PDB file of C-alpha atoms in Angstrom:
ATOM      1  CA  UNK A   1     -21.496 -31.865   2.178  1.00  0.00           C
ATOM      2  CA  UNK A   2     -19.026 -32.114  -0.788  1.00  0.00           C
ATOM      3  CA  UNK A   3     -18.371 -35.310  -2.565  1.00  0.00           C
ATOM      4  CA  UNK A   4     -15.904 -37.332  -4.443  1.00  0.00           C
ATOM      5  CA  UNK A   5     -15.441 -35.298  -7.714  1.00  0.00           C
ATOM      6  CA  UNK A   6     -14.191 -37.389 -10.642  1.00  0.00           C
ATOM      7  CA  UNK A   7     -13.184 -35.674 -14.392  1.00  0.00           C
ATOM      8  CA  UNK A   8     -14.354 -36.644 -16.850  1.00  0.00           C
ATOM      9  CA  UNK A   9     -17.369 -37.825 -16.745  1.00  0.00           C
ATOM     10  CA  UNK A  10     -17.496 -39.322 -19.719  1.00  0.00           C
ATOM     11  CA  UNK A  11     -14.596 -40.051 -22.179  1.00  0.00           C
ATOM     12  CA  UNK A  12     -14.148 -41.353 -25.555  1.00  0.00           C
ATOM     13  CA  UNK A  13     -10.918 -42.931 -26.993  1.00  0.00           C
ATOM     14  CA  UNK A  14      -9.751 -44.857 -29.891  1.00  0.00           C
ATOM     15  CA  UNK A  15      -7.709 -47.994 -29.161  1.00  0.00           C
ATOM     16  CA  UNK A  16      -3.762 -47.882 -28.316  1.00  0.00           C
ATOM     17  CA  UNK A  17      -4.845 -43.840 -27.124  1.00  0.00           C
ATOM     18  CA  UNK A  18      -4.008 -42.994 -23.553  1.00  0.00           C
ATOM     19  CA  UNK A  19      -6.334 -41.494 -21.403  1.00  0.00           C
ATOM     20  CA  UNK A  20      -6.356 -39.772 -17.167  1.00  0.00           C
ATOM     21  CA  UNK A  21      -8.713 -39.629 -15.030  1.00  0.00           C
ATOM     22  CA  UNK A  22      -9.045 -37.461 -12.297  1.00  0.00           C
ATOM     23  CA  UNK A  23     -10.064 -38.054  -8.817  1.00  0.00           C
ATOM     24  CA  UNK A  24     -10.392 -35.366  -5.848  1.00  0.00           C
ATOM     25  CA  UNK A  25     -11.224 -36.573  -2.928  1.00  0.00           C
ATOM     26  CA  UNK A  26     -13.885 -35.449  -0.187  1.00  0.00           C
ATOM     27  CA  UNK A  27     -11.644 -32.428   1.772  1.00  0.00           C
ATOM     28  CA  UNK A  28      -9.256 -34.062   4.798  1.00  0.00           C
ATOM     29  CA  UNK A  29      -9.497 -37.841   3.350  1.00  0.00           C
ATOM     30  CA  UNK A  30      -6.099 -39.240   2.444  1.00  0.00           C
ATOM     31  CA  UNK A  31      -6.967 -42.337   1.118  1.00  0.00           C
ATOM     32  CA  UNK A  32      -8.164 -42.817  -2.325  1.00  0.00           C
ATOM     33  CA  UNK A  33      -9.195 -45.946  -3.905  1.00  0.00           C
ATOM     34  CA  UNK A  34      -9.699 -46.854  -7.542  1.00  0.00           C
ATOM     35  CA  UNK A  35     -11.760 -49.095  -8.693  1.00  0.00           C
ATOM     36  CA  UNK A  36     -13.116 -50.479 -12.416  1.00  0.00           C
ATOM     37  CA  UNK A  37     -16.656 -52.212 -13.266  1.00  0.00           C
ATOM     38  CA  UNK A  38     -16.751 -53.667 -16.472  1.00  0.00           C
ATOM     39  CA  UNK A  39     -20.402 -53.799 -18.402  1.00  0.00           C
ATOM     40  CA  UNK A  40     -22.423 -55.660 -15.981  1.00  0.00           C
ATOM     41  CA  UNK A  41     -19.801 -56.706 -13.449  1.00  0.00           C
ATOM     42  CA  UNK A  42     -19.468 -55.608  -9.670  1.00  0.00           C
ATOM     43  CA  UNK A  43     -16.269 -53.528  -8.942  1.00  0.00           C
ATOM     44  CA  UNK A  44     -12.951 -54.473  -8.748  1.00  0.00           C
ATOM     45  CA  UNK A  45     -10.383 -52.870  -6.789  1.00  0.00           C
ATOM     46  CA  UNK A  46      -7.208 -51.285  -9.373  1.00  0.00           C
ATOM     47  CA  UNK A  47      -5.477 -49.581  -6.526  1.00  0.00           C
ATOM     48  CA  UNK A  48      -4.964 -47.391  -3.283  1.00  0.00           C
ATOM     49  CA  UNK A  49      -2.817 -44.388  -1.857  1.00  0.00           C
ATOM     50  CA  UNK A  50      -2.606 -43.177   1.203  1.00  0.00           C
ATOM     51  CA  UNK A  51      -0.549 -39.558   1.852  1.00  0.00           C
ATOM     52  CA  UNK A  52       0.769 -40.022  -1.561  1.00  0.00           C
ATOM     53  CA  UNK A  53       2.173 -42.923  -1.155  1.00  0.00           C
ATOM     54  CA  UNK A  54       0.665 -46.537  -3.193  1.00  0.00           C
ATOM     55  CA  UNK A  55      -0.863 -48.724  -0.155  1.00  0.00           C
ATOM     56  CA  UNK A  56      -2.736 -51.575  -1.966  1.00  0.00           C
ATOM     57  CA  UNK A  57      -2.507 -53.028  -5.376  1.00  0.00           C
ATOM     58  CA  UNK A  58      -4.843 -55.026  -6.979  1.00  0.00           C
ATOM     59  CA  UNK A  59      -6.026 -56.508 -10.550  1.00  0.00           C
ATOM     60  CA  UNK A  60      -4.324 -53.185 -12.665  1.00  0.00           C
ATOM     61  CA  UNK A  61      -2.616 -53.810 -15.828  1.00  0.00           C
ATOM     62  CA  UNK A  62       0.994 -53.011 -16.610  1.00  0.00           C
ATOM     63  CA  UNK A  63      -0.314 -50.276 -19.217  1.00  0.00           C
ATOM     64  CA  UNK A  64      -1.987 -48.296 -16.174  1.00  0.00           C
ATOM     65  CA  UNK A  65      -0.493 -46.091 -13.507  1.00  0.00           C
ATOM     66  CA  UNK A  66      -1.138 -43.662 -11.193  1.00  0.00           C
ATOM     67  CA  UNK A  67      -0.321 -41.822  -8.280  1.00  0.00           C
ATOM     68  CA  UNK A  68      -1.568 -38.961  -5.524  1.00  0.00           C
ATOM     69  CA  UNK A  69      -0.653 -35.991  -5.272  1.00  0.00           C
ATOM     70  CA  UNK A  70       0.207 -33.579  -2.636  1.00  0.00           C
ATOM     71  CA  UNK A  71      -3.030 -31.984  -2.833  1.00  0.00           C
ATOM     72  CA  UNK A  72      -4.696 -35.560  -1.953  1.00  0.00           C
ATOM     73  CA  UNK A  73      -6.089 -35.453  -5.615  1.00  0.00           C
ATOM     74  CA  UNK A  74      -5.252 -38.784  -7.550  1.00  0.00           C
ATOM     75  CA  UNK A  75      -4.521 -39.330 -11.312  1.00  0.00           C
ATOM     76  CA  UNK A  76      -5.419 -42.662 -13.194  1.00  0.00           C
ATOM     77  CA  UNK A  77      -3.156 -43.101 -16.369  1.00  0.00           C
ATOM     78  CA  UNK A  78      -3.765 -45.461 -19.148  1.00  0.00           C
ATOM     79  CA  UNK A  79      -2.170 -45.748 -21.918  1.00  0.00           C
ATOM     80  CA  UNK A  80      -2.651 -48.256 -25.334  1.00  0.00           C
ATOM     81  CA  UNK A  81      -5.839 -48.709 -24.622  1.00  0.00           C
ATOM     82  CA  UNK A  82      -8.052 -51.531 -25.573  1.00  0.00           C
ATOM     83  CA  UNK A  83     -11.512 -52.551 -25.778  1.00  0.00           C
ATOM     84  CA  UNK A  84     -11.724 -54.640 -22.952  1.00  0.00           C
ATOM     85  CA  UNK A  85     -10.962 -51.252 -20.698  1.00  0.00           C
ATOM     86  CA  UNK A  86     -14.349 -49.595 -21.876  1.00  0.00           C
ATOM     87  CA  UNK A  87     -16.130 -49.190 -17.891  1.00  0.00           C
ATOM     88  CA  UNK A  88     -16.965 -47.342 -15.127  1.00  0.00           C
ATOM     89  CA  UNK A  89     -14.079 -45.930 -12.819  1.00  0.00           C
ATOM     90  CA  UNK A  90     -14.983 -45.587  -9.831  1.00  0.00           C
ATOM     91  CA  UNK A  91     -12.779 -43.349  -6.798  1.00  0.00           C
ATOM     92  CA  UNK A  92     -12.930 -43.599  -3.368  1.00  0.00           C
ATOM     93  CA  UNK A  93     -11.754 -41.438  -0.669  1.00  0.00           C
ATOM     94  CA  UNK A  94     -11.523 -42.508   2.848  1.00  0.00           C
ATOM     95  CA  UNK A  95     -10.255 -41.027   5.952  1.00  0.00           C
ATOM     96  CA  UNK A  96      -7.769 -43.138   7.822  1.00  0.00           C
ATOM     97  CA  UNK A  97      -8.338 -42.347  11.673  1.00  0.00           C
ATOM     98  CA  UNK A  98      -7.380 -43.896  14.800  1.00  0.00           C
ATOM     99  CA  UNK A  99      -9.964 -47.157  14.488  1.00  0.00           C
ATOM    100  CA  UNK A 100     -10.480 -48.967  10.746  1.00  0.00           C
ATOM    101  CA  UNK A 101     -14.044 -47.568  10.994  1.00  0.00           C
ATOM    102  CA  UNK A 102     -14.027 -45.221   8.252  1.00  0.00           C
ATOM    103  CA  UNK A 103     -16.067 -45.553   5.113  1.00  0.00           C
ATOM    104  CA  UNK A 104     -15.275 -44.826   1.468  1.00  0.00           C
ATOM    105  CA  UNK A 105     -16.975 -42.616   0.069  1.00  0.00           C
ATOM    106  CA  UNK A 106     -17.341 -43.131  -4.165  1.00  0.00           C
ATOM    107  CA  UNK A 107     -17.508 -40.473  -6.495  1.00  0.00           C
ATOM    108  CA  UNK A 108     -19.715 -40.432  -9.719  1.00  0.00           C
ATOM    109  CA  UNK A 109     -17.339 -42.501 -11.720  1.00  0.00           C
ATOM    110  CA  UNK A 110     -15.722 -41.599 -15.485  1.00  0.00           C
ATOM    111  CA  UNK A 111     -17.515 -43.453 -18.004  1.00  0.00           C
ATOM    112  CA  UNK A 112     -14.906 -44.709 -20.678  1.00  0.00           C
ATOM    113  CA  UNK A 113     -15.782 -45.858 -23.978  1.00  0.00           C
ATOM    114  CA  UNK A 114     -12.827 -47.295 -26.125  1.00  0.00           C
ATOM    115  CA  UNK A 115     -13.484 -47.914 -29.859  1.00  0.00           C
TER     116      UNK A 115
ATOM    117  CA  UNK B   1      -7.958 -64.685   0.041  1.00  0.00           C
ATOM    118  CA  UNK B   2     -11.084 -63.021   0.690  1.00  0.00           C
ATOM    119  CA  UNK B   3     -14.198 -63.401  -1.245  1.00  0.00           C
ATOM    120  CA  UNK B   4     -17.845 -62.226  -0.694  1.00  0.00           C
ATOM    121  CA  UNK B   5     -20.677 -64.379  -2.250  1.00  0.00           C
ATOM    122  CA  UNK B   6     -24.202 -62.993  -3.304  1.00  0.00           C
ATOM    123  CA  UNK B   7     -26.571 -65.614  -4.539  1.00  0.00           C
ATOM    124  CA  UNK B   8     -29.475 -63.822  -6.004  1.00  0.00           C
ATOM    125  CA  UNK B   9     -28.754 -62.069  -9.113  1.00  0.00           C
ATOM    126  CA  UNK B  10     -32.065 -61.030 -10.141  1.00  0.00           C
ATOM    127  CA  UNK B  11     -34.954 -60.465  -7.805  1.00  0.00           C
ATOM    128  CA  UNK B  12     -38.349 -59.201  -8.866  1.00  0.00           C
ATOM    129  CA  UNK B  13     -40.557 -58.023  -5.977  1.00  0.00           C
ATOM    130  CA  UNK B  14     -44.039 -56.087  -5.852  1.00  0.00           C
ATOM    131  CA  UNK B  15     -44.375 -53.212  -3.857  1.00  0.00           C
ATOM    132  CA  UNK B  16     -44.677 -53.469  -0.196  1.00  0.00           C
ATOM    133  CA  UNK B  17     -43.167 -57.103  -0.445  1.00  0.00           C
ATOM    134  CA  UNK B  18     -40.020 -57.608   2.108  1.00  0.00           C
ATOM    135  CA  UNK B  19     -36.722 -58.121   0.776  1.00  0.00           C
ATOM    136  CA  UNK B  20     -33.759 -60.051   2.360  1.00  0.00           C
ATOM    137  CA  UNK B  21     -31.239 -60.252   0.000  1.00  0.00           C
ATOM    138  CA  UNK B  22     -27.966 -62.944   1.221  1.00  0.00           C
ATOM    139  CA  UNK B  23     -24.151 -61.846   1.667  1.00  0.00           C
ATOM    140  CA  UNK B  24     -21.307 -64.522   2.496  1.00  0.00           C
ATOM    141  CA  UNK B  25     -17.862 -63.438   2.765  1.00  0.00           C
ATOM    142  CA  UNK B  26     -14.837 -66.036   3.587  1.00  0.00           C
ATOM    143  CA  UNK B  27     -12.366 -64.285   5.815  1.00  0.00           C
ATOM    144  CA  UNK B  28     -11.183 -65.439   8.942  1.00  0.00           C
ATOM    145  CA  UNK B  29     -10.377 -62.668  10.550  1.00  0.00           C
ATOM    146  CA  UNK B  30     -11.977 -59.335  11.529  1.00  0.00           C
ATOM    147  CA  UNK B  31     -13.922 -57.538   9.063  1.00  0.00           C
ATOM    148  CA  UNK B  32     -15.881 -54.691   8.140  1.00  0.00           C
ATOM    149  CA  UNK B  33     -18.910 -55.313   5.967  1.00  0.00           C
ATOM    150  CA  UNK B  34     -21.126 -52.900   3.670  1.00  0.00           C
ATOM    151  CA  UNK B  35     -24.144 -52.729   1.803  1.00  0.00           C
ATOM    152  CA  UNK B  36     -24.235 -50.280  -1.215  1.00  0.00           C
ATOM    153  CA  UNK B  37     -26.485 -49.436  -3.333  1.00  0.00           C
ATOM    154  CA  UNK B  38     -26.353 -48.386  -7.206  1.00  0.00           C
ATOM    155  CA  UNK B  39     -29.517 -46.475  -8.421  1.00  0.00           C
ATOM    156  CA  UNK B  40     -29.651 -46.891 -12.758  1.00  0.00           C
ATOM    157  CA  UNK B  41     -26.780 -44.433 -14.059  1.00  0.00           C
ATOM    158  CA  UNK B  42     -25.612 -43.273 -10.936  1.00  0.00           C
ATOM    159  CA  UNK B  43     -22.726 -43.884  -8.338  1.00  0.00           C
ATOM    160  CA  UNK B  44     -21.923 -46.248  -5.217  1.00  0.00           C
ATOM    161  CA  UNK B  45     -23.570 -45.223  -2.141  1.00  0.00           C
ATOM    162  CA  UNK B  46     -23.345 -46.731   1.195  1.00  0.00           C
ATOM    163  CA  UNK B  47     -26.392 -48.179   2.989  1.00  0.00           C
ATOM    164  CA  UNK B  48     -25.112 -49.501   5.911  1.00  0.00           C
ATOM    165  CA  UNK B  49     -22.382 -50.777   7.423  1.00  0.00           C
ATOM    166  CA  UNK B  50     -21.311 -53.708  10.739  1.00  0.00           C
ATOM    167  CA  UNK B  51     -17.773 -52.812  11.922  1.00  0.00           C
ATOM    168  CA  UNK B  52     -18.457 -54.120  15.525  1.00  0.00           C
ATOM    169  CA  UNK B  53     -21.211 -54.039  18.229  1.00  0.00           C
ATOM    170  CA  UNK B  54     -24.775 -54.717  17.506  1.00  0.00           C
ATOM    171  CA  UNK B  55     -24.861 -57.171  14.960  1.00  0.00           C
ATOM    172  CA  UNK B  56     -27.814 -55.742  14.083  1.00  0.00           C
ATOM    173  CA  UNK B  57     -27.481 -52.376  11.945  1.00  0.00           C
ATOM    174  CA  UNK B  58     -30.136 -49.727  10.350  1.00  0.00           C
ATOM    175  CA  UNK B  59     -29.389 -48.130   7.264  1.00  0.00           C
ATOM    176  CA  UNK B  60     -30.671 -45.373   5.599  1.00  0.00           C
ATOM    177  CA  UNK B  61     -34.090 -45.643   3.968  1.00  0.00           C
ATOM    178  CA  UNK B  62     -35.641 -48.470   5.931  1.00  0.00           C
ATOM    179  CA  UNK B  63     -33.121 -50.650   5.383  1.00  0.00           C
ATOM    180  CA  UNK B  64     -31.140 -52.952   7.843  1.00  0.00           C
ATOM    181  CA  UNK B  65     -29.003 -55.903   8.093  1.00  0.00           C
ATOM    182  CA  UNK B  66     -27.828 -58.509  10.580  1.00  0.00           C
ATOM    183  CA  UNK B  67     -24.181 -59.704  10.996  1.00  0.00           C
ATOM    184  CA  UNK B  68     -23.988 -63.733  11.970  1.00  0.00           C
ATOM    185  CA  UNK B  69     -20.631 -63.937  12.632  1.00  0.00           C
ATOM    186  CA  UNK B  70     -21.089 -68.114  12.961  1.00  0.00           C
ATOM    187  CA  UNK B  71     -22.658 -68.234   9.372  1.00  0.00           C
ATOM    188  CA  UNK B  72     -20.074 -65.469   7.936  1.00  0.00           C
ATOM    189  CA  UNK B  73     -23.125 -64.185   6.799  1.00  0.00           C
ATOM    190  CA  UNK B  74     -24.386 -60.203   6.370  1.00  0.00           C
ATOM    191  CA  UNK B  75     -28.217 -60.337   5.049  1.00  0.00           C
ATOM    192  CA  UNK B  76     -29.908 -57.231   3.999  1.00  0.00           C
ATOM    193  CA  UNK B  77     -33.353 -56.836   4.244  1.00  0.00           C
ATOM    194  CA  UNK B  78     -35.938 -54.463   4.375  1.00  0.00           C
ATOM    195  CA  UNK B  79     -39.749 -54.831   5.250  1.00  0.00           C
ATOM    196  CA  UNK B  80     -41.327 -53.457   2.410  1.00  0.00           C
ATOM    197  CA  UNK B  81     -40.014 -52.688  -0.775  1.00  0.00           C
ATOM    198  CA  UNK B  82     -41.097 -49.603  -2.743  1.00  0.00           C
ATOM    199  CA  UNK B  83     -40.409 -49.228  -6.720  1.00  0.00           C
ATOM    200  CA  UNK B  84     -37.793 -46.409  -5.672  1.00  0.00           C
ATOM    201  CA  UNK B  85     -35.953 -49.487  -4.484  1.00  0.00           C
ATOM    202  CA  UNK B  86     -34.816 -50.915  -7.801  1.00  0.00           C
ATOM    203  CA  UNK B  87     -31.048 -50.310  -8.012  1.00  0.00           C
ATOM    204  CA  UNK B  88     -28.275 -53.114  -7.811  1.00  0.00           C
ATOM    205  CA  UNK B  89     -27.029 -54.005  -4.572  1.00  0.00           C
ATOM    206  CA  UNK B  90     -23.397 -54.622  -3.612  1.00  0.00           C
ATOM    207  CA  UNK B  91     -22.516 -55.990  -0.355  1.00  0.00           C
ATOM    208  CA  UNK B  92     -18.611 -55.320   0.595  1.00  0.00           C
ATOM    209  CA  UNK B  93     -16.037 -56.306   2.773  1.00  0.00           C
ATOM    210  CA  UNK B  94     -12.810 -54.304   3.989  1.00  0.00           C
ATOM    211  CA  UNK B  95     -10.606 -56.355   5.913  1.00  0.00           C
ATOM    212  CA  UNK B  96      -6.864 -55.695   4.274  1.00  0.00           C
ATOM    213  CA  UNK B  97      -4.746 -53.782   7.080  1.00  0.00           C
ATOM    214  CA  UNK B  98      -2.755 -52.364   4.652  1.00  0.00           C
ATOM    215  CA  UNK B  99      -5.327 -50.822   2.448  1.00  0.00           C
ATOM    216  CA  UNK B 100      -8.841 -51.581   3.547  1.00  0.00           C
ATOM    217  CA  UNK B 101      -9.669 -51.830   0.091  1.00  0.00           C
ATOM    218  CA  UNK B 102     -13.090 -53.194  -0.688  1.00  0.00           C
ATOM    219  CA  UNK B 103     -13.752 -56.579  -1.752  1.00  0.00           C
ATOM    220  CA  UNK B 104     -17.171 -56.575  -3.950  1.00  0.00           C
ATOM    221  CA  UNK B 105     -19.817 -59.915  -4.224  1.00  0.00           C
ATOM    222  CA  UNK B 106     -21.377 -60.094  -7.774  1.00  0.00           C
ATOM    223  CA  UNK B 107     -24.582 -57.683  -7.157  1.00  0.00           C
ATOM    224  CA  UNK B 108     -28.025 -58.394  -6.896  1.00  0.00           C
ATOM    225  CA  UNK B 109     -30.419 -56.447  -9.310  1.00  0.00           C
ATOM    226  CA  UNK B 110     -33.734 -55.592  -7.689  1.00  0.00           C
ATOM    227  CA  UNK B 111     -36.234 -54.908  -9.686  1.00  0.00           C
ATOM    228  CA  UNK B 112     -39.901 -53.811  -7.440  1.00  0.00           C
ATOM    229  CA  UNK B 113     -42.898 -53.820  -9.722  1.00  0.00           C
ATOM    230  CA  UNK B 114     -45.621 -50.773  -8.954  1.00  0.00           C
TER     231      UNK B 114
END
């Protein structure tokens, strides 16, 4: 069954660089979630669009953005980057039905590294 | 706002030892609650999952928890461990209407001894 495919995997940036990451979600889900875990940390939620449009925001800095487009695929953009953003970013894709019971589904996350 | 609560951190079991590993969440309302699972290196992936009915749920890979809806509680556990079971575990809630987004507890590292 396909997956959640995130690009990069890995990544490697200087501070005050910028830096996307791509998320495409599992075919027919048009939800996707995004979600950072610092070095050691459980996962917190950034934020959520549903048929392109934002649905959720949570803990993201000003210096982030992103947005879906219409192919469902999702773009994370961050920009003057610091050290305290090296993690794991996580996307999720969901399928919003009829009934809330509809899992996310995570992807292999992008590894980022800033220096 | 909603929280979830794990209070082991660090477990250390040997093989064939059962696990039950604690989940509280503080919502008042209806929820939907998860167990993942994240092997060393690799990505999220689900467990198991209560959104209504049998409080009691089976995972995959002998795993299963119990929703007490009087204790806000959703306790994974498993009758015997094998070392293929260390991983961190994440138990989740969902409960936003406007997002469903997932609300994470701290993680419990498991580590099973051969």
């Amino acid at each position: 069954a396909a997956g959640v495919i995130q690009s990069p995997r890995h990544l490697i940036k200087e501070k005050r660089e910028t830096a996307t990451l791509k998320c495409y979600p599992i075919p027919r889900h048009d939800t996707v979630y995004w979600y950072q875990q610092g070095p050691g940390q459980d996962p917190q939620f950034l934020i959520s669009f549903y048929e392109k449009m934002q649905s959720d925001k949570g803990s993201i800095p000003d210096r982030f953005s992103a947005q879906q487009f219409s192919d469902y695929h999702s773009e994370l953009n961050m920009s003057s980057l610091e050290l305290g953003d090296s993690a794991l970013y996580f996307c999720a894709s969901r399928r919003i039905g009829l009934t809330s019971e509809e899992t996310q589904y995570f992807g292999p996350g992008t590894r980022l590294l800033v220096l | 706002a909603q929280s979830v609560s794990q209070h082991n951190h660090h477990v250390i079991l040997s093989e064939a030892a059962s696990l039950e590993l604690g989940c509280n969440y503080s919502y008042g309302g209806t929820v939907n609650l998860f167990w993942y699972v994240q092997y060393p290196g690799q990505h999220l992936q689900l467990l198991l999952k209560y959104f209504s009915g049998d409080p009691l749920v089976k995972g995959i890979k002998g795993f299963e928890a119990e929703f007490i809806k009087s204790k806000f509680s959703f306790n994974l556990r498993k009758p015997s461990v094998q070392w293929s079971d260390t991983a961190e575990y994440f138990c989740a809630v969902s409960a936003s209407p406007s997002s469903y987004k997932l609300i994470f507890g701290s993680g419990t590292r498991l580590l099973v001894r051969p």
